[in-house]
Amino acid sequence: CVMLMFVRGRPFPGCRWFYKEIIEEALDFKPRDTDIIISTFPKCGNNWMKYIVHTKITRGQKPLESSHQLTYEAV
C-alpha cells in the first residue's frame, strides 16, 4: 500500500482492496433524512451501539428477540 491512487483529485491508498468504483460510490453517497449512521472502531461495541440506538428510537417499546434483528444495509 505504498502507492497513491487519485479519485476525483483526492488521494487514496493504492492497495488492491481499494477499488475506484467503490470509492466513487462512497463519494456520491447522499444520506436520507431517516438514515442513522453508526461508526465505531472494530471490536469496540458496534452491536451494543446498534442495540442502544434501537432502544432509543423505539423508546424501549419493541424488545428484540435476538441480535439478528439488528441488521444494516451496506452502501
mmCIF file of C-alpha atoms in Angstrom:
data_model
loop_
_atom_site.group_PDB
_atom_site.id
_atom_site.type_symbol
_atom_site.label_atom_id
_atom_site.label_comp_id
_atom_site.label_asym_id
_atom_site.label_seq_id
_atom_site.Cartn_x
_atom_site.Cartn_y
_atom_site.Cartn_z
ATOM 1 C CA CYS A 1 0.000 0.000 0.000
ATOM 2 C CA VAL A 2 2.766 2.436 -0.812
ATOM 3 C CA MET A 3 1.319 3.904 -3.986
ATOM 4 C CA LEU A 4 -1.411 6.519 -4.089
ATOM 5 C CA MET A 5 -4.441 6.432 -6.340
ATOM 6 C CA PHE A 6 -6.304 9.632 -7.141
ATOM 7 C CA VAL A 7 -10.093 9.600 -7.439
ATOM 8 C CA ARG A 8 -11.667 12.915 -8.413
ATOM 9 C CA GLY A 9 -8.483 14.680 -7.404
ATOM 10 C CA ARG A 10 -8.372 13.155 -3.908
ATOM 11 C CA PRO A 11 -5.586 10.787 -2.801
ATOM 12 C CA PHE A 12 -6.459 7.268 -1.619
ATOM 13 C CA PRO A 13 -4.230 4.298 -0.751
ATOM 14 C CA GLY A 14 -3.325 2.346 -3.870
ATOM 15 C CA CYS A 15 -3.922 -1.036 -2.220
ATOM 16 C CA ARG A 16 -5.554 -3.790 -4.210
ATOM 17 C CA TRP A 17 -8.649 -3.776 -1.953
ATOM 18 C CA PHE A 18 -9.410 -0.097 -2.643
ATOM 19 C CA TYR A 19 -11.465 -0.134 -5.821
ATOM 20 C CA LYS A 20 -12.007 3.127 -7.657
ATOM 21 C CA GLU A 21 -15.687 2.299 -8.319
ATOM 22 C CA ILE A 22 -16.427 1.746 -4.624
ATOM 23 C CA ILE A 23 -14.659 4.963 -3.633
ATOM 24 C CA GLU A 24 -16.709 6.870 -6.227
ATOM 25 C CA GLU A 25 -19.933 5.343 -4.859
ATOM 26 C CA ALA A 26 -18.928 6.448 -1.350
ATOM 27 C CA LEU A 27 -18.206 9.973 -2.598
ATOM 28 C CA ASP A 28 -21.661 10.052 -4.255
ATOM 29 C CA PHE A 29 -23.461 8.858 -1.098
ATOM 30 C CA LYS A 30 -26.356 11.117 -0.124
ATOM 31 C CA PRO A 31 -27.950 10.167 3.209
ATOM 32 C CA ARG A 32 -31.708 10.331 3.603
ATOM 33 C CA ASP A 33 -33.301 12.260 6.464
ATOM 34 C CA THR A 34 -34.187 8.954 8.159
ATOM 35 C CA ASP A 35 -30.713 7.380 7.862
ATOM 36 C CA ILE A 36 -28.735 6.713 11.011
ATOM 37 C CA ILE A 37 -25.015 6.167 10.635
ATOM 38 C CA ILE A 38 -23.264 4.297 13.433
ATOM 39 C CA SER A 39 -19.496 4.460 13.283
ATOM 40 C CA THR A 40 -17.260 2.565 15.694
ATOM 41 C CA PHE A 41 -13.781 1.125 15.649
ATOM 42 C CA PRO A 42 -13.566 -2.645 15.063
ATOM 43 C CA LYS A 43 -14.217 -4.702 18.188
ATOM 44 C CA CYS A 44 -15.413 -1.630 20.117
ATOM 45 C CA GLY A 45 -19.052 -2.479 20.703
ATOM 46 C CA ASN A 46 -20.770 -1.993 17.332
ATOM 47 C CA ASN A 47 -23.534 -4.457 18.291
ATOM 48 C CA TRP A 48 -24.060 -2.625 21.592
ATOM 49 C CA MET A 49 -24.285 0.684 19.739
ATOM 50 C CA LYS A 50 -26.916 -0.759 17.365
ATOM 51 C CA TYR A 51 -28.876 -2.038 20.362
ATOM 52 C CA ILE A 52 -28.661 1.331 22.157
ATOM 53 C CA VAL A 53 -29.795 3.224 19.039
ATOM 54 C CA HIS A 54 -32.669 0.759 18.504
ATOM 55 C CA THR A 55 -33.771 1.160 22.134
ATOM 56 C CA LYS A 56 -33.591 4.964 21.867
ATOM 57 C CA ILE A 57 -35.612 5.070 18.643
ATOM 58 C CA THR A 58 -38.318 2.681 19.860
ATOM 59 C CA ARG A 59 -38.219 4.124 23.399
ATOM 60 C CA GLY A 60 -37.807 0.553 24.625
ATOM 61 C CA GLN A 61 -41.263 -0.429 23.342
ATOM 62 C CA LYS A 62 -40.079 -3.045 20.818
ATOM 63 C CA PRO A 63 -37.795 -5.521 22.562
ATOM 64 C CA LEU A 64 -35.534 -7.589 20.351
ATOM 65 C CA GLU A 65 -35.956 -11.350 20.234
ATOM 66 C CA SER A 66 -32.386 -11.774 19.020
ATOM 67 C CA SER A 67 -29.424 -9.706 17.930
ATOM 68 C CA HIS A 68 -30.049 -10.898 14.354
ATOM 69 C CA GLN A 69 -32.786 -8.274 14.150
ATOM 70 C CA LEU A 70 -30.097 -5.587 14.312
ATOM 71 C CA THR A 71 -29.270 -5.547 10.632
ATOM 72 C CA TYR A 72 -27.754 -2.960 8.385
ATOM 73 C CA GLU A 73 -27.660 -2.208 4.718
ATOM 74 C CA ALA A 74 -24.202 -1.839 3.285
ATOM 75 C CA VAL A 75 -23.838 1.005 0.858
#
